[in-house]
Coordinates of C-alpha atoms in Angstrom, one line a residue:
Chain A
X1 CA 23.2 -0.8 -42.6
X2 CA 19.9 -2.6 -42.3
X3 CA 18.6 -3.3 -38.9
X4 CA 18.2 -6.9 -38.0
X5 CA 15.2 -8.6 -39.5
X6 CA 12.4 -8.8 -36.9
X7 CA 12.2 -12.6 -36.9
X8 CA 15.6 -13.0 -35.4
X9 CA 14.6 -10.6 -32.6
X10 CA 12.0 -13.0 -31.4
X11 CA 13.1 -15.8 -29.0
X12 CA 13.3 -19.1 -30.8
X13 CA 11.0 -22.0 -30.2
X14 CA 13.7 -23.5 -28.0
X15 CA 13.8 -20.6 -25.6
X16 CA 10.0 -20.9 -25.2
X17 CA 10.2 -24.6 -24.4
X18 CA 13.0 -24.0 -22.0
X19 CA 11.0 -21.3 -20.2
X20 CA 8.0 -23.7 -19.8
X21 CA 10.3 -26.4 -18.5
X22 CA 11.8 -24.0 -16.0
X23 CA 8.4 -23.0 -14.7
X24 CA 7.3 -26.6 -14.5
X25 CA 10.4 -27.5 -12.5
X26 CA 9.9 -24.5 -10.2
X27 CA 6.3 -25.6 -9.6
X28 CA 7.4 -29.1 -8.6
X29 CA 10.0 -27.7 -6.2
X30 CA 7.4 -25.3 -4.8
X31 CA 4.9 -28.1 -4.0
X32 CA 7.7 -30.2 -2.5
X33 CA 8.8 -27.3 -0.3
X34 CA 5.2 -26.4 0.7
X35 CA 4.5 -30.0 1.9
X36 CA 7.7 -30.1 3.8
X37 CA 7.0 -27.0 6.0
X38 CA 4.8 -28.5 8.6
X39 CA 6.9 -31.5 9.5
X40 CA 10.0 -29.4 9.4
X41 CA 8.6 -26.7 11.7
X42 CA 7.4 -29.3 14.2
X43 CA 10.7 -31.2 14.1
X44 CA 12.7 -28.0 14.6
X45 CA 10.5 -26.8 17.5
X46 CA 10.0 -30.0 19.4
X47 CA 13.1 -32.1 18.5
X48 CA 15.8 -29.6 17.8
X49 CA 15.0 -26.7 20.1
X50 CA 13.3 -29.2 22.5
X51 CA 10.4 -27.1 23.5
X52 CA 7.5 -28.9 25.3
X53 CA 4.4 -29.7 23.2
X54 CA 1.4 -27.7 24.3
X55 CA 3.5 -25.0 26.1
X56 CA 2.9 -21.4 25.4
X57 CA 6.4 -20.9 24.0
X58 CA 6.4 -24.1 22.0
X59 CA 3.1 -23.2 20.4
X60 CA 4.3 -19.8 19.5
X61 CA 7.6 -21.0 18.0
X62 CA 6.0 -23.8 16.0
X63 CA 3.5 -21.4 14.6
X64 CA 6.2 -18.9 13.6
X65 CA 8.4 -21.5 12.0
X66 CA 5.4 -22.9 10.1
X67 CA 3.8 -19.6 9.1
X68 CA 6.8 -17.6 7.8
X69 CA 7.8 -20.1 5.1
X70 CA 4.2 -20.9 4.3
X71 CA 3.2 -17.3 3.7
X72 CA 6.4 -16.5 1.8
X73 CA 5.9 -19.5 -0.5
X74 CA 2.3 -18.7 -1.1
X75 CA 3.1 -15.1 -1.8
X76 CA 5.9 -16.0 -4.3
X77 CA 3.8 -18.6 -6.1
X78 CA 0.7 -16.6 -6.4
X79 CA 2.2 -13.3 -7.2
X80 CA 4.0 -15.1 -10.1
X81 CA 0.8 -16.6 -11.4
X82 CA -1.1 -13.3 -11.0
X83 CA 1.6 -11.4 -12.8
X84 CA 1.5 -13.8 -15.7
X85 CA -2.3 -13.4 -15.9
X86 CA -1.9 -9.6 -15.7
X87 CA 0.6 -9.6 -18.6
X88 CA -2.4 -10.3 -20.9
X89 CA -3.9 -7.0 -19.8
X90 CA -2.4 -3.6 -20.3
X91 CA -3.6 -0.1 -19.5
X92 CA -3.6 0.7 -23.2
X93 CA -6.0 -2.2 -23.9
X94 CA -8.1 -1.3 -20.9
X95 CA -8.4 2.2 -22.1
X96 CA -9.4 1.1 -25.5
X97 CA -12.2 -1.1 -24.0
X98 CA -13.4 1.7 -21.7
X99 CA -13.5 4.5 -24.2
X100 CA -16.9 4.9 -25.6
X101 CA -18.5 3.1 -22.6
X102 CA -21.3 5.0 -20.8
X103 CA -21.4 5.3 -17.0
X104 CA -22.9 2.3 -15.4
X105 CA -21.6 -0.4 -17.6
X106 CA -18.4 1.5 -17.8
X107 CA -18.0 1.6 -14.0
X108 CA -18.5 -2.2 -13.7
X109 CA -16.0 -2.8 -16.5
X110 CA -13.5 -0.3 -15.1
X111 CA -13.6 -1.9 -11.7
X112 CA -13.1 -5.4 -13.0
X113 CA -10.3 -4.3 -15.3
X114 CA -8.8 -2.4 -12.4
X115 CA -8.3 -5.7 -10.7
X116 CA -6.7 -7.4 -13.7
X117 CA -4.6 -4.6 -15.2
X118 CA -1.1 -4.3 -13.7
X119 CA -1.1 -1.1 -11.8
X120 CA 1.5 0.9 -9.8
X121 CA 0.4 3.9 -7.9
X122 CA 3.3 5.8 -9.4
X123 CA 1.5 5.6 -12.7
X124 CA -1.8 6.9 -11.4
X125 CA -1.3 10.3 -12.9
X126 CA -0.4 9.3 -16.5
X127 CA -3.2 6.8 -16.3
X128 CA -5.7 9.4 -15.1
X129 CA -4.7 11.9 -17.8
X130 CA -4.6 9.2 -20.5
X131 CA -8.1 8.1 -19.6
X132 CA -9.5 11.6 -19.5
X133 CA -7.9 12.4 -22.9
X134 CA -9.5 9.3 -24.4
X135 CA -12.9 10.7 -23.3
X136 CA -13.6 8.2 -20.6
X137 CA -16.0 9.7 -18.1
X138 CA -14.4 10.8 -14.8
X139 CA -16.7 8.5 -12.8
X140 CA -15.6 5.5 -14.8
X141 CA -11.9 6.6 -14.4
X142 CA -12.4 6.7 -10.7
X143 CA -13.9 3.2 -10.6
X144 CA -10.7 2.0 -12.2
X145 CA -8.5 4.1 -9.9
X146 CA -10.3 2.8 -6.8
X147 CA -10.3 -0.9 -7.8
X148 CA -6.7 -1.1 -9.0
X149 CA -5.1 -0.5 -5.6
X150 CA -8.0 -1.7 -3.4
X151 CA -8.0 -5.2 -4.7
X152 CA -4.3 -5.5 -4.2
X153 CA -2.6 -8.8 -5.0
X154 CA -0.4 -8.9 -1.8
X155 CA -3.4 -8.2 0.4
X156 CA -5.4 -10.9 -1.5
X157 CA -2.7 -13.5 -1.1
X158 CA -2.1 -12.7 2.6
X159 CA -5.8 -13.0 3.3
X160 CA -6.0 -16.2 1.4
X161 CA -3.0 -17.6 3.3
X162 CA -4.2 -16.6 6.8
X163 CA -8.0 -16.6 6.6
X164 CA -8.8 -18.9 3.7
X165 CA -10.3 -18.4 0.2
X166 CA -13.7 -17.4 1.4
X167 CA -12.5 -14.3 3.1
X168 CA -10.1 -13.5 0.2
X169 CA -13.0 -13.9 -2.3
X170 CA -15.3 -11.7 -0.2
X171 CA -12.5 -9.1 0.0
X172 CA -12.1 -9.1 -3.8
X173 CA -15.8 -8.9 -4.5
X174 CA -16.6 -6.1 -2.0
X175 CA -13.5 -4.3 -3.3
X176 CA -14.9 -4.3 -6.8
X177 CA -18.4 -3.3 -5.5
X178 CA -16.9 -0.3 -3.6
X179 CA -15.1 0.8 -6.7
X180 CA -18.2 0.6 -8.9
X181 CA -20.3 2.5 -6.4
X182 CA -17.6 5.1 -5.6
X183 CA -17.2 5.8 -9.3
X184 CA -20.9 6.2 -9.9
X185 CA -21.3 8.6 -6.9
X186 CA -18.3 10.7 -7.9
X187 CA -19.6 10.8 -11.5
X188 CA -22.7 12.5 -10.2
X189 CA -20.9 15.3 -8.5
X190 CA -19.8 17.0 -11.8
X191 CA -16.2 16.3 -10.8
X192 CA -14.8 18.0 -14.0
X193 CA -14.9 21.3 -12.1
X194 CA -12.3 20.0 -9.7
X195 CA -9.7 18.5 -12.0
X196 CA -6.5 20.6 -12.4
X197 CA -7.0 22.5 -15.7
X198 CA -3.7 21.5 -17.2
X199 CA -5.1 18.0 -17.6
X200 CA -7.5 19.2 -20.3
X201 CA -4.9 21.4 -22.0
X202 CA -2.5 18.6 -22.7
X203 CA -2.6 17.8 -26.4
X204 CA -0.5 15.4 -28.2
X205 CA 1.5 17.7 -30.3
X206 CA 1.2 16.9 -34.0
X207 CA 4.9 16.3 -34.5
X208 CA 5.2 13.5 -32.1
X209 CA 5.1 9.9 -33.3
X210 CA 2.7 8.0 -31.2
X211 CA 3.1 4.4 -31.6
X212 CA 1.9 1.5 -29.5
X213 CA 4.9 -0.3 -28.1
X214 CA 5.0 -3.7 -26.6
X215 CA 3.0 -5.4 -29.3
X216 CA 3.0 -9.0 -28.5
X217 CA 4.9 -10.7 -25.6
X218 CA 6.2 -14.2 -25.8
X219 CA 5.8 -16.7 -23.0
X220 CA 9.4 -16.5 -22.0
X221 CA 9.0 -12.7 -21.7
X222 CA 5.9 -13.0 -19.6
X223 CA 7.6 -15.5 -17.3
X224 CA 10.7 -13.2 -17.1
X225 CA 8.6 -10.2 -16.2
X226 CA 6.6 -12.2 -13.7
X227 CA 9.7 -13.5 -12.1
X228 CA 11.2 -10.0 -11.7
X229 CA 7.9 -8.7 -10.3
X230 CA 7.7 -11.5 -7.8
X231 CA 11.2 -11.0 -6.7
X232 CA 10.6 -7.2 -6.3
X233 CA 7.4 -7.6 -4.3
X234 CA 8.5 -10.5 -2.0
X235 CA 11.9 -8.7 -1.5
X236 CA 10.0 -5.6 -0.4
X237 CA 7.4 -7.2 1.9
X238 CA 9.2 -10.1 3.6
X239 CA 10.6 -8.2 6.6
X240 CA 7.1 -7.0 7.4
X241 CA 5.7 -10.5 7.1
X242 CA 8.4 -11.9 9.4
X243 CA 7.8 -9.2 12.0
X244 CA 4.0 -9.5 11.6
X245 CA 4.0 -13.2 12.0
X246 CA 6.3 -12.9 15.0
X247 CA 3.9 -10.6 16.7
X248 CA 1.0 -12.8 15.7
X249 CA 2.8 -15.9 17.0
X250 CA 3.3 -14.1 20.4
X251 CA -0.4 -13.2 20.6
X252 CA -1.4 -16.8 19.6
X253 CA 0.7 -18.3 22.4
X254 CA 0.2 -15.8 25.2
X255 CA -3.0 -13.8 24.9
X256 CA -6.0 -15.5 26.5
X257 CA -8.9 -16.5 24.3
X258 CA -11.5 -13.8 23.8
X259 CA -9.4 -11.2 25.5
X260 CA -10.1 -8.8 22.7
X261 CA -13.8 -9.3 22.2
X262 CA -14.7 -6.3 24.3
X263 CA -12.3 -3.8 22.7
X264 CA -12.2 -4.9 19.0
X265 CA -15.1 -7.2 18.9
X266 CA -18.3 -7.1 16.9
X267 CA -20.2 -5.4 19.7
X268 CA -17.9 -2.4 19.7
X269 CA -19.3 -0.1 17.0
X270 CA -16.1 2.0 16.8
X271 CA -13.9 -0.9 15.8
X272 CA -14.6 -0.5 12.1
X273 CA -14.1 3.3 11.7
X274 CA -11.1 3.0 14.0
X275 CA -9.7 0.3 11.6
X276 CA -10.1 2.7 8.7
X277 CA -8.5 5.6 10.5
X278 CA -5.5 3.5 11.5
X279 CA -5.1 2.1 8.0
X280 CA -4.8 5.3 5.9
X281 CA -1.3 6.4 7.0
X282 CA 0.2 2.9 6.8
X283 CA 1.3 1.7 3.5
X284 CA 3.5 -1.3 2.5
X285 CA 3.0 -2.7 6.0
X286 CA -0.2 -4.3 4.7
X287 CA 1.7 -7.6 4.3
X288 CA 2.8 -7.6 8.0
X289 CA -0.6 -6.5 9.3
X290 CA -2.6 -9.6 8.2
X291 CA -0.8 -12.1 10.4
X292 CA -1.3 -9.8 13.4
X293 CA -4.9 -9.3 12.4
X294 CA -5.5 -13.0 12.2
X295 CA -4.1 -13.5 15.7
X296 CA -6.3 -10.7 16.9
X297 CA -9.4 -12.3 15.3
X298 CA -8.6 -15.6 16.9
X299 CA -8.7 -13.8 20.2
X300 CA -12.1 -12.3 19.6
X301 CA -11.5 -9.2 17.5
X302 CA -14.1 -8.6 14.7
X303 CA -13.1 -9.7 11.2
X304 CA -15.0 -6.7 9.7
X305 CA -12.8 -4.2 11.5
X306 CA -9.7 -6.1 10.4
X307 CA -10.8 -6.1 6.7
X308 CA -11.8 -2.5 6.8
X309 CA -8.3 -1.8 8.1
X310 CA -6.8 -3.8 5.3
X311 CA -8.8 -2.0 2.6
X312 CA -7.9 1.4 4.1
X313 CA -4.2 0.5 4.1
X314 CA -4.2 -0.4 0.4
X315 CA -7.1 1.7 -1.1
X316 CA -6.6 5.0 0.6
X317 CA -2.8 5.1 1.0
X318 CA -1.3 8.5 1.7
X319 CA 1.4 8.2 -1.0
X320 CA -1.2 7.7 -3.6
X321 CA -3.3 10.6 -2.4
X322 CA -0.2 12.8 -2.6
X323 CA 0.4 11.6 -6.2
X324 CA -3.2 12.2 -7.2
X325 CA -3.2 15.7 -5.8
X326 CA -1.2 16.6 -8.9
X327 CA -4.3 16.3 -11.1
X328 CA -7.2 16.6 -8.6
X329 CA -8.1 19.7 -6.7
X330 CA -8.3 19.2 -2.9
X331 CA -12.1 19.2 -3.0
X332 CA -12.3 16.3 -5.4
X333 CA -9.6 14.4 -3.6
X334 CA -11.5 14.8 -0.4
X335 CA -14.7 13.6 -2.1
X336 CA -12.8 10.6 -3.4
X337 CA -11.4 9.7 0.1
X338 CA -14.7 10.3 1.8
X339 CA -16.7 8.2 -0.7
X340 CA -14.2 5.3 -0.7
X341 CA -13.9 5.4 3.1
X342 CA -17.7 5.3 3.5
X343 CA -17.7 2.3 1.3
X344 CA -15.0 0.6 3.3
X345 CA -16.7 1.3 6.6
X346 CA -20.0 0.0 5.3
X347 CA -18.2 -3.2 4.1
X348 CA -16.6 -3.6 7.6
X349 CA -20.0 -3.6 9.2
X350 CA -21.3 -6.0 6.6
X351 CA -18.5 -8.4 7.3
X352 CA -19.2 -8.2 11.0
X353 CA -22.8 -9.0 10.4
X354 CA -22.3 -11.7 7.8
X355 CA -19.4 -13.6 9.2
X356 CA -20.6 -14.7 12.6
Chain B
X1 CA 24.9 11.6 -29.8
X2 CA 21.8 9.6 -29.4
X3 CA 19.0 11.3 -27.5
X4 CA 17.2 9.1 -25.0
X5 CA 14.5 10.2 -22.7
X6 CA 13.3 8.4 -19.6
X7 CA 9.7 9.5 -18.9
X8 CA 8.7 9.3 -15.2
X9 CA 8.1 11.3 -12.1
X10 CA 11.1 9.7 -10.4
X11 CA 9.8 6.4 -9.3
X12 CA 12.2 3.5 -8.4
X13 CA 11.7 1.9 -11.8
X14 CA 12.4 5.2 -13.6
X15 CA 15.8 5.4 -11.9
X16 CA 16.5 1.8 -12.6
X17 CA 15.7 2.2 -16.3
X18 CA 17.9 5.2 -16.6
X19 CA 20.8 3.3 -15.0
X20 CA 20.2 0.3 -17.4
X21 CA 20.3 2.6 -20.4
X22 CA 23.6 4.2 -19.3
X23 CA 25.1 0.8 -18.5
X24 CA 24.0 -0.8 -21.8
X25 CA 25.1 2.2 -23.9
X26 CA 28.5 2.1 -22.2
X27 CA 28.8 -1.7 -22.9
X28 CA 27.9 -1.5 -26.6
X29 CA 29.8 1.8 -27.1
X30 CA 26.9 4.0 -28.1
X31 CA 27.2 7.7 -27.1
X32 CA 23.9 8.6 -25.4
X33 CA 22.5 11.7 -23.8
X34 CA 19.9 10.6 -21.2
X35 CA 17.3 13.1 -20.4
X36 CA 14.9 12.7 -17.5
X37 CA 11.4 14.0 -18.2
X38 CA 9.6 14.4 -14.9
X39 CA 6.9 16.9 -15.8
X40 CA 3.5 15.2 -16.3
X41 CA 2.4 17.6 -19.0
X42 CA 5.6 16.8 -20.9
X43 CA 5.4 13.1 -20.2
X44 CA 1.9 12.9 -21.6
X45 CA 2.9 14.2 -25.0
X46 CA 4.0 10.6 -25.7
X47 CA 0.6 9.3 -24.5
X48 CA 2.1 6.8 -22.0
X49 CA -0.3 5.3 -19.5
X50 CA 2.4 3.7 -17.4
X51 CA 5.8 4.9 -16.3
X52 CA 8.6 4.6 -16.9
X53 CA 8.5 5.3 -20.6
X54 CA 11.6 5.1 -22.8
X55 CA 11.9 7.4 -25.8
X56 CA 14.7 6.9 -28.3
X57 CA 15.2 9.7 -30.9
X58 CA 11.8 11.1 -30.1
X59 CA 10.0 7.8 -30.5
X60 CA 8.3 5.9 -27.7
X61 CA 9.7 2.4 -27.6
X62 CA 8.6 1.0 -24.3
X63 CA 6.3 1.9 -21.4
X64 CA 5.5 0.6 -18.0
X65 CA 8.4 -1.9 -17.8
X66 CA 12.2 -2.1 -17.8
X67 CA 13.3 -3.8 -21.0
X68 CA 16.1 -6.4 -20.7
X69 CA 19.6 -5.3 -21.4
X70 CA 19.6 -7.2 -24.7
X71 CA 16.4 -5.4 -25.7
X72 CA 17.8 -2.0 -24.8
X73 CA 20.9 -2.8 -26.8
X74 CA 18.7 -3.6 -29.8
X75 CA 16.7 -0.4 -29.3
X76 CA 19.8 1.8 -29.1
X77 CA 22.0 0.2 -31.8
X78 CA 20.1 0.8 -35.0
X79 CA 19.1 4.3 -33.8
X80 CA 22.7 5.4 -33.3

């Protein structure tokens, strides 16, 4: 029996049109919902629950009721768009671009592609081995492996939603810079010595058929994947966001202005390293941390410390270190952590200095 | 018996892919033997950069994503 001809396996023109229509309708619904949040939150707080305008409790409740749907909507919408963009990039294509690139140019390209290529820390090891096997220099590989988790889409959207686009853009830009520099520095330390030897021994045995799957995606497939990813991510982080905004709302309403300037302010030199140290063991809580951080900043904490903390949470997460230990000897892993942490701390001070 | 391998160190998506394969195979009446490949040295023989990878009869057919049920059915049927 013959397999089905390939043309009938492709979605028809009609499914493509339907997919676009569905996305357009969702976009309209999204905009409508987004513009309804503020009046709805105020109406609920002051007319339904009947809290006094200007009271501590009233302010906190209104802030909470406004911020939770706002952040969740922003997150869903933007993760969807980002995932659609990422569907045009694949690790296979990235590897093809990077192989044959020298260090320097390679590091910059790797860091940029690290942001755009879909990445899950669970795939860090196959990615590392695949890159090494393709002859990509280790320093360039590290630039990719630093940028991919560091410029994390959830963190980016949370920063955008709570601090505005300038802070989000600075975060993305410095994240890429840290990745480039870290890769260059690690490349200089002759890191080959500290890669687990089995990585270099893996050969593709001649009998295996290696073919490149996933040739060309259709738009309906891209949208379907993006929809699934959005649901997964939002489903995973929403409790942290609700709790985080709850704590943030409490701080907004009840902590006096500038109460934190002395402890976490720009003048306190230890605030940035402390942020990094705190961030490493925390993982998916990144989403919940930003609203708290925003509240802290509004009461006088330094933004640099807060951003350093964010970067440490996503870029130096403990789970990823444990995964990378499979291919890196402790010494190289320690170098990696040290170099990236130094970059983050430096960025934290830079932010404190720039954003006055 | 169709040999299917799920390549992955045991991440959430690897488990989900394995379940999807079992479910679809049952639904379309194809006898499959699903093998989980968790060793990196073994996984990398297929040159996957993203897990989970799906191997049907020794051939890599998808990597880094969970194909839809319909796609899995299309991948399993002609191979059986």
